[in-house]
């Protein structure tokens, strides 16, 4: 069965510091991995995805993610956090066989001035 | 270019009633997926429509049904509402090809009293 785990409910970081939001996955076959961000009372906004190729994926708003096959991880990173990055972040995996998305439980990112 | 739109934005119903939610996909997209996001949780896949047919379905009862129209727009119907159906309902559109990103609408917040 496909699944995604986000081990941290909340991540706190000071503005200007690097941030990491963790995600691990379990899939059969090659994974299609995604990161989305959700602001209060809003839908999900696409940040980036990994399909194949370079393990370091660059996305919107300065975010990037590193795919690590041996550790089955796809951590979201940003070199310098902004207060406006404060939001709920979701990791997702797409099931190749059944065309479904499986989402993690989400990680709340708090960036303090 | 309009993104994914959903209507209504908010809805209040009582137990036992029926509700219909609507979604218009992003221009050029042919596939619509519906998700339920309970408070504090990640989105849960309900079902996906392509070419006016249900392609895949998550673990939701038959009270949840849908439809896709020739213009690719979609409806989600929920019968015999339960208190537990209170959630944010998200629509996502994409192209059918593998690896394509799903783009989400702002959601419809349903409250069942």
PDB file of C-alpha atoms in Angstrom:
ATOM      1  CA  UNK A   1       0.000   0.000   0.000  1.00  0.00           C
ATOM      2  CA  UNK A   2       1.107   3.519  -0.723  1.00  0.00           C
ATOM      3  CA  UNK A   3       1.606   5.891   2.174  1.00  0.00           C
ATOM      4  CA  UNK A   4       3.266   9.111   3.196  1.00  0.00           C
ATOM      5  CA  UNK A   5       4.476  10.083   6.652  1.00  0.00           C
ATOM      6  CA  UNK A   6       5.228  13.544   7.944  1.00  0.00           C
ATOM      7  CA  UNK A   7       6.783  12.886  11.343  1.00  0.00           C
ATOM      8  CA  UNK A   8       6.584  16.466  12.625  1.00  0.00           C
ATOM      9  CA  UNK A   9       3.229  18.098  13.349  1.00  0.00           C
ATOM     10  CA  UNK A  10       4.927  21.467  13.685  1.00  0.00           C
ATOM     11  CA  UNK A  11       8.261  23.045  12.761  1.00  0.00           C
ATOM     12  CA  UNK A  12       9.426  26.324  14.243  1.00  0.00           C
ATOM     13  CA  UNK A  13      12.182  28.372  12.649  1.00  0.00           C
ATOM     14  CA  UNK A  14      13.431  31.949  12.870  1.00  0.00           C
ATOM     15  CA  UNK A  15      13.194  34.184   9.839  1.00  0.00           C
ATOM     16  CA  UNK A  16      16.369  34.021   7.781  1.00  0.00           C
ATOM     17  CA  UNK A  17      17.313  30.560   8.995  1.00  0.00           C
ATOM     18  CA  UNK A  18      17.160  27.459   6.790  1.00  0.00           C
ATOM     19  CA  UNK A  19      14.096  25.258   7.107  1.00  0.00           C
ATOM     20  CA  UNK A  20      13.419  21.572   6.551  1.00  0.00           C
ATOM     21  CA  UNK A  21      10.053  19.830   6.530  1.00  0.00           C
ATOM     22  CA  UNK A  22      10.381  16.061   6.561  1.00  0.00           C
ATOM     23  CA  UNK A  23       8.541  13.476   4.501  1.00  0.00           C
ATOM     24  CA  UNK A  24       9.026   9.738   4.110  1.00  0.00           C
ATOM     25  CA  UNK A  25       7.100   7.511   1.740  1.00  0.00           C
ATOM     26  CA  UNK A  26       6.244   3.923   1.042  1.00  0.00           C
ATOM     27  CA  UNK A  27       5.360   2.925  -2.511  1.00  0.00           C
ATOM     28  CA  UNK A  28       5.621  -0.020  -4.816  1.00  0.00           C
ATOM     29  CA  UNK A  29       7.565   0.905  -7.901  1.00  0.00           C
ATOM     30  CA  UNK A  30       8.947   4.318  -8.733  1.00  0.00           C
ATOM     31  CA  UNK A  31       7.468   7.147  -6.705  1.00  0.00           C
ATOM     32  CA  UNK A  32       5.897  10.314  -8.001  1.00  0.00           C
ATOM     33  CA  UNK A  33       6.257  12.757  -5.092  1.00  0.00           C
ATOM     34  CA  UNK A  34       4.740  16.187  -4.553  1.00  0.00           C
ATOM     35  CA  UNK A  35       4.755  19.028  -2.056  1.00  0.00           C
ATOM     36  CA  UNK A  36       1.797  21.344  -1.559  1.00  0.00           C
ATOM     37  CA  UNK A  37       1.250  24.316   0.749  1.00  0.00           C
ATOM     38  CA  UNK A  38      -2.058  25.352   2.296  1.00  0.00           C
ATOM     39  CA  UNK A  39      -2.770  28.765   3.742  1.00  0.00           C
ATOM     40  CA  UNK A  40      -5.688  29.237   6.192  1.00  0.00           C
ATOM     41  CA  UNK A  41      -9.092  28.696   4.599  1.00  0.00           C
ATOM     42  CA  UNK A  42      -7.518  28.104   1.207  1.00  0.00           C
ATOM     43  CA  UNK A  43      -6.997  25.187  -1.126  1.00  0.00           C
ATOM     44  CA  UNK A  44      -3.655  23.513  -1.732  1.00  0.00           C
ATOM     45  CA  UNK A  45      -1.019  25.237  -3.840  1.00  0.00           C
ATOM     46  CA  UNK A  46       1.515  23.179  -5.793  1.00  0.00           C
ATOM     47  CA  UNK A  47       5.160  23.767  -4.822  1.00  0.00           C
ATOM     48  CA  UNK A  48       7.189  21.104  -6.608  1.00  0.00           C
ATOM     49  CA  UNK A  49       7.318  17.495  -7.728  1.00  0.00           C
ATOM     50  CA  UNK A  50       9.755  14.670  -8.331  1.00  0.00           C
ATOM     51  CA  UNK A  51       9.093  12.327 -11.221  1.00  0.00           C
ATOM     52  CA  UNK A  52      12.528  11.247 -12.361  1.00  0.00           C
ATOM     53  CA  UNK A  53      15.990  12.648 -12.929  1.00  0.00           C
ATOM     54  CA  UNK A  54      17.949  14.943 -10.646  1.00  0.00           C
ATOM     55  CA  UNK A  55      17.414  14.165  -6.971  1.00  0.00           C
ATOM     56  CA  UNK A  56      17.303  17.867  -6.090  1.00  0.00           C
ATOM     57  CA  UNK A  57      14.095  19.451  -7.299  1.00  0.00           C
ATOM     58  CA  UNK A  58      13.564  23.218  -7.330  1.00  0.00           C
ATOM     59  CA  UNK A  59      10.104  24.660  -7.006  1.00  0.00           C
ATOM     60  CA  UNK A  60       8.087  27.783  -6.346  1.00  0.00           C
ATOM     61  CA  UNK A  61       8.928  30.547  -3.835  1.00  0.00           C
ATOM     62  CA  UNK A  62      12.532  29.376  -3.381  1.00  0.00           C
ATOM     63  CA  UNK A  63      11.620  25.934  -2.076  1.00  0.00           C
ATOM     64  CA  UNK A  64      13.470  22.796  -3.062  1.00  0.00           C
ATOM     65  CA  UNK A  65      13.253  19.131  -2.131  1.00  0.00           C
ATOM     66  CA  UNK A  66      15.742  16.315  -2.080  1.00  0.00           C
ATOM     67  CA  UNK A  67      14.697  12.848  -3.171  1.00  0.00           C
ATOM     68  CA  UNK A  68      16.596  10.098  -1.363  1.00  0.00           C
ATOM     69  CA  UNK A  69      15.708   6.651  -2.617  1.00  0.00           C
ATOM     70  CA  UNK A  70      17.735   4.707  -0.048  1.00  0.00           C
ATOM     71  CA  UNK A  71      16.077   6.536   2.848  1.00  0.00           C
ATOM     72  CA  UNK A  72      12.692   6.767   1.060  1.00  0.00           C
ATOM     73  CA  UNK A  73      12.569  10.443   1.925  1.00  0.00           C
ATOM     74  CA  UNK A  74      11.557  13.618   0.143  1.00  0.00           C
ATOM     75  CA  UNK A  75      12.325  16.482   2.520  1.00  0.00           C
ATOM     76  CA  UNK A  76      11.291  20.032   1.682  1.00  0.00           C
ATOM     77  CA  UNK A  77      13.931  22.713   2.207  1.00  0.00           C
ATOM     78  CA  UNK A  78      14.491  26.432   1.894  1.00  0.00           C
ATOM     79  CA  UNK A  79      17.814  28.191   2.533  1.00  0.00           C
ATOM     80  CA  UNK A  80      16.302  31.272   4.201  1.00  0.00           C
ATOM     81  CA  UNK A  81      12.815  31.232   5.727  1.00  0.00           C
ATOM     82  CA  UNK A  82      10.366  34.112   5.475  1.00  0.00           C
ATOM     83  CA  UNK A  83       7.527  34.939   7.867  1.00  0.00           C
ATOM     84  CA  UNK A  84       5.196  34.607   4.888  1.00  0.00           C
ATOM     85  CA  UNK A  85       6.237  30.935   4.550  1.00  0.00           C
ATOM     86  CA  UNK A  86       4.199  30.163   7.661  1.00  0.00           C
ATOM     87  CA  UNK A  87       1.543  27.709   6.516  1.00  0.00           C
ATOM     88  CA  UNK A  88       0.564  24.040   6.442  1.00  0.00           C
ATOM     89  CA  UNK A  89       2.705  21.840   4.206  1.00  0.00           C
ATOM     90  CA  UNK A  90       1.623  18.521   2.730  1.00  0.00           C
ATOM     91  CA  UNK A  91       3.705  15.822   1.113  1.00  0.00           C
ATOM     92  CA  UNK A  92       1.913  13.543  -1.346  1.00  0.00           C
ATOM     93  CA  UNK A  93       2.668  10.456  -3.409  1.00  0.00           C
ATOM     94  CA  UNK A  94       0.878   9.465  -6.583  1.00  0.00           C
ATOM     95  CA  UNK A  95      -0.048   5.838  -6.953  1.00  0.00           C
ATOM     96  CA  UNK A  96       1.155   4.739 -10.373  1.00  0.00           C
ATOM     97  CA  UNK A  97      -1.280   1.867 -10.651  1.00  0.00           C
ATOM     98  CA  UNK A  98      -4.446   3.484  -9.433  1.00  0.00           C
ATOM     99  CA  UNK A  99      -3.967   7.141 -10.240  1.00  0.00           C
ATOM    100  CA  UNK A 100      -4.643   8.296  -6.686  1.00  0.00           C
ATOM    101  CA  UNK A 101      -2.849  10.819  -4.548  1.00  0.00           C
ATOM    102  CA  UNK A 102      -2.022   9.909  -0.946  1.00  0.00           C
ATOM    103  CA  UNK A 103      -1.347  12.839   1.351  1.00  0.00           C
ATOM    104  CA  UNK A 104       0.547  13.033   4.603  1.00  0.00           C
ATOM    105  CA  UNK A 105      -1.060  14.486   7.689  1.00  0.00           C
ATOM    106  CA  UNK A 106       0.608  17.844   7.193  1.00  0.00           C
ATOM    107  CA  UNK A 107       3.276  19.867   8.990  1.00  0.00           C
ATOM    108  CA  UNK A 108       2.578  23.339  10.313  1.00  0.00           C
ATOM    109  CA  UNK A 109       5.510  25.639   9.652  1.00  0.00           C
ATOM    110  CA  UNK A 110       5.891  28.638  11.948  1.00  0.00           C
ATOM    111  CA  UNK A 111       8.454  31.247  10.933  1.00  0.00           C
ATOM    112  CA  UNK A 112       9.046  33.836  13.642  1.00  0.00           C
ATOM    113  CA  UNK A 113      10.437  37.304  12.983  1.00  0.00           C
TER     114      UNK A 113
ATOM    115  CA  UNK B   1      -6.481  31.770 -17.341  1.00  0.00           C
ATOM    116  CA  UNK B   2      -8.844  30.784 -14.548  1.00  0.00           C
ATOM    117  CA  UNK B   3      -7.697  28.154 -12.139  1.00  0.00           C
ATOM    118  CA  UNK B   4      -9.894  25.564 -10.509  1.00  0.00           C
ATOM    119  CA  UNK B   5     -13.106  27.056  -9.168  1.00  0.00           C
ATOM    120  CA  UNK B   6     -15.560  25.577  -6.693  1.00  0.00           C
ATOM    121  CA  UNK B   7     -19.003  26.533  -5.496  1.00  0.00           C
ATOM    122  CA  UNK B   8     -20.369  27.255  -3.028  1.00  0.00           C
ATOM    123  CA  UNK B   9     -17.592  28.393  -0.690  1.00  0.00           C
ATOM    124  CA  UNK B  10     -19.525  27.513   2.440  1.00  0.00           C
ATOM    125  CA  UNK B  11     -22.557  25.381   3.141  1.00  0.00           C
ATOM    126  CA  UNK B  12     -24.560  24.449   6.227  1.00  0.00           C
ATOM    127  CA  UNK B  13     -26.810  21.390   6.184  1.00  0.00           C
ATOM    128  CA  UNK B  14     -28.566  19.219   8.724  1.00  0.00           C
ATOM    129  CA  UNK B  15     -28.213  15.485   9.238  1.00  0.00           C
ATOM    130  CA  UNK B  16     -30.020  13.400   6.659  1.00  0.00           C
ATOM    131  CA  UNK B  17     -30.025  16.084   3.991  1.00  0.00           C
ATOM    132  CA  UNK B  18     -28.352  15.876   0.615  1.00  0.00           C
ATOM    133  CA  UNK B  19     -25.738  18.239  -0.798  1.00  0.00           C
ATOM    134  CA  UNK B  20     -24.237  18.956  -4.226  1.00  0.00           C
ATOM    135  CA  UNK B  21     -20.863  20.601  -4.650  1.00  0.00           C
ATOM    136  CA  UNK B  22     -19.575  21.897  -7.966  1.00  0.00           C
ATOM    137  CA  UNK B  23     -16.162  22.202  -9.581  1.00  0.00           C
ATOM    138  CA  UNK B  24     -14.847  23.742 -12.778  1.00  0.00           C
ATOM    139  CA  UNK B  25     -11.389  22.504 -13.760  1.00  0.00           C
ATOM    140  CA  UNK B  26      -8.432  24.562 -14.865  1.00  0.00           C
ATOM    141  CA  UNK B  27      -8.585  25.379 -18.562  1.00  0.00           C
ATOM    142  CA  UNK B  28      -7.298  22.487 -20.665  1.00  0.00           C
ATOM    143  CA  UNK B  29      -7.589  19.881 -17.923  1.00  0.00           C
ATOM    144  CA  UNK B  30      -9.665  16.758 -18.516  1.00  0.00           C
ATOM    145  CA  UNK B  31      -9.502  14.962 -15.164  1.00  0.00           C
ATOM    146  CA  UNK B  32     -11.178  15.940 -11.900  1.00  0.00           C
ATOM    147  CA  UNK B  33     -10.521  14.447  -8.474  1.00  0.00           C
ATOM    148  CA  UNK B  34     -12.380  15.080  -5.241  1.00  0.00           C
ATOM    149  CA  UNK B  35     -10.903  15.041  -1.741  1.00  0.00           C
ATOM    150  CA  UNK B  36     -12.279  15.358   1.778  1.00  0.00           C
ATOM    151  CA  UNK B  37     -10.129  17.219   4.282  1.00  0.00           C
ATOM    152  CA  UNK B  38     -11.287  16.926   7.875  1.00  0.00           C
ATOM    153  CA  UNK B  39     -10.050  19.476  10.358  1.00  0.00           C
ATOM    154  CA  UNK B  40      -6.387  18.926  11.198  1.00  0.00           C
ATOM    155  CA  UNK B  41      -5.908  16.155   8.659  1.00  0.00           C
ATOM    156  CA  UNK B  42      -4.556  15.717   5.171  1.00  0.00           C
ATOM    157  CA  UNK B  43      -6.872  15.395   2.186  1.00  0.00           C
ATOM    158  CA  UNK B  44      -8.430  11.966   1.641  1.00  0.00           C
ATOM    159  CA  UNK B  45      -9.112  10.813  -1.906  1.00  0.00           C
ATOM    160  CA  UNK B  46     -12.809  10.306  -2.663  1.00  0.00           C
ATOM    161  CA  UNK B  47     -12.869   9.584  -6.415  1.00  0.00           C
ATOM    162  CA  UNK B  48     -11.625  10.703  -9.799  1.00  0.00           C
ATOM    163  CA  UNK B  49     -13.473  11.354 -13.048  1.00  0.00           C
ATOM    164  CA  UNK B  50     -12.201  11.209 -16.604  1.00  0.00           C
ATOM    165  CA  UNK B  51     -14.241  11.124 -19.810  1.00  0.00           C
ATOM    166  CA  UNK B  52     -17.398  11.389 -17.718  1.00  0.00           C
ATOM    167  CA  UNK B  53     -16.690   8.154 -15.880  1.00  0.00           C
ATOM    168  CA  UNK B  54     -15.438   7.337 -12.405  1.00  0.00           C
ATOM    169  CA  UNK B  55     -11.904   5.973 -12.835  1.00  0.00           C
ATOM    170  CA  UNK B  56     -10.861   5.362  -9.259  1.00  0.00           C
ATOM    171  CA  UNK B  57     -12.494   5.492  -5.867  1.00  0.00           C
ATOM    172  CA  UNK B  58     -11.179   5.811  -2.347  1.00  0.00           C
ATOM    173  CA  UNK B  59     -12.633   4.286   0.810  1.00  0.00           C
ATOM    174  CA  UNK B  60     -15.856   6.261   0.885  1.00  0.00           C
ATOM    175  CA  UNK B  61     -19.392   4.852   1.082  1.00  0.00           C
ATOM    176  CA  UNK B  62     -21.886   4.909  -1.757  1.00  0.00           C
ATOM    177  CA  UNK B  63     -23.504   7.969  -0.197  1.00  0.00           C
ATOM    178  CA  UNK B  64     -20.741   9.833  -1.995  1.00  0.00           C
ATOM    179  CA  UNK B  65     -21.347   9.995  -5.728  1.00  0.00           C
ATOM    180  CA  UNK B  66     -20.248  12.198  -8.557  1.00  0.00           C
ATOM    181  CA  UNK B  67     -20.628  13.213 -12.110  1.00  0.00           C
ATOM    182  CA  UNK B  68     -18.511  14.760 -14.828  1.00  0.00           C
ATOM    183  CA  UNK B  69     -20.040  16.762 -17.655  1.00  0.00           C
ATOM    184  CA  UNK B  70     -18.889  17.012 -21.280  1.00  0.00           C
ATOM    185  CA  UNK B  71     -17.186  20.352 -20.501  1.00  0.00           C
ATOM    186  CA  UNK B  72     -15.132  18.494 -17.836  1.00  0.00           C
ATOM    187  CA  UNK B  73     -16.807  20.228 -14.897  1.00  0.00           C
ATOM    188  CA  UNK B  74     -17.855  17.956 -12.068  1.00  0.00           C
ATOM    189  CA  UNK B  75     -20.270  17.563  -9.190  1.00  0.00           C
ATOM    190  CA  UNK B  76     -19.915  15.775  -5.882  1.00  0.00           C
ATOM    191  CA  UNK B  77     -23.132  14.588  -4.266  1.00  0.00           C
ATOM    192  CA  UNK B  78     -23.443  13.395  -0.703  1.00  0.00           C
ATOM    193  CA  UNK B  79     -26.691  11.802   0.483  1.00  0.00           C
ATOM    194  CA  UNK B  80     -27.958  11.176   3.995  1.00  0.00           C
ATOM    195  CA  UNK B  81     -25.477  13.565   5.544  1.00  0.00           C
ATOM    196  CA  UNK B  82     -23.810  12.637   8.821  1.00  0.00           C
ATOM    197  CA  UNK B  83     -22.145  14.902  11.331  1.00  0.00           C
ATOM    198  CA  UNK B  84     -18.824  13.304  10.336  1.00  0.00           C
ATOM    199  CA  UNK B  85     -19.221  14.575   6.802  1.00  0.00           C
ATOM    200  CA  UNK B  86     -18.353  18.059   8.028  1.00  0.00           C
ATOM    201  CA  UNK B  87     -15.104  18.927   6.251  1.00  0.00           C
ATOM    202  CA  UNK B  88     -13.435  20.960   3.555  1.00  0.00           C
ATOM    203  CA  UNK B  89     -14.124  19.374   0.176  1.00  0.00           C
ATOM    204  CA  UNK B  90     -11.415  19.976  -2.369  1.00  0.00           C
ATOM    205  CA  UNK B  91     -11.561  19.557  -6.101  1.00  0.00           C
ATOM    206  CA  UNK B  92      -8.374  19.069  -8.105  1.00  0.00           C
ATOM    207  CA  UNK B  93      -7.915  19.025 -11.860  1.00  0.00           C
ATOM    208  CA  UNK B  94      -5.145  17.668 -14.042  1.00  0.00           C
ATOM    209  CA  UNK B  95      -4.369  16.089 -17.356  1.00  0.00           C
ATOM    210  CA  UNK B  96      -4.766  12.348 -17.447  1.00  0.00           C
ATOM    211  CA  UNK B  97      -1.157  11.585 -18.315  1.00  0.00           C
ATOM    212  CA  UNK B  98       1.186  10.140 -15.698  1.00  0.00           C
ATOM    213  CA  UNK B  99       3.247  12.597 -13.723  1.00  0.00           C
ATOM    214  CA  UNK B 100       0.863  15.447 -14.296  1.00  0.00           C
ATOM    215  CA  UNK B 101       0.329  17.793 -11.386  1.00  0.00           C
ATOM    216  CA  UNK B 102      -3.041  18.164  -9.726  1.00  0.00           C
ATOM    217  CA  UNK B 103      -4.138  21.756  -9.184  1.00  0.00           C
ATOM    218  CA  UNK B 104      -6.573  22.412  -6.371  1.00  0.00           C
ATOM    219  CA  UNK B 105      -9.508  24.722  -5.999  1.00  0.00           C
ATOM    220  CA  UNK B 106     -10.177  26.766  -2.851  1.00  0.00           C
ATOM    221  CA  UNK B 107     -12.578  24.180  -1.497  1.00  0.00           C
ATOM    222  CA  UNK B 108     -16.124  24.098  -0.161  1.00  0.00           C
ATOM    223  CA  UNK B 109     -16.486  24.045   3.599  1.00  0.00           C
ATOM    224  CA  UNK B 110     -19.440  21.889   4.603  1.00  0.00           C
ATOM    225  CA  UNK B 111     -20.873  21.983   8.097  1.00  0.00           C
ATOM    226  CA  UNK B 112     -23.438  19.355   9.046  1.00  0.00           C
ATOM    227  CA  UNK B 113     -25.520  20.132  12.121  1.00  0.00           C
TER     228      UNK B 113
END
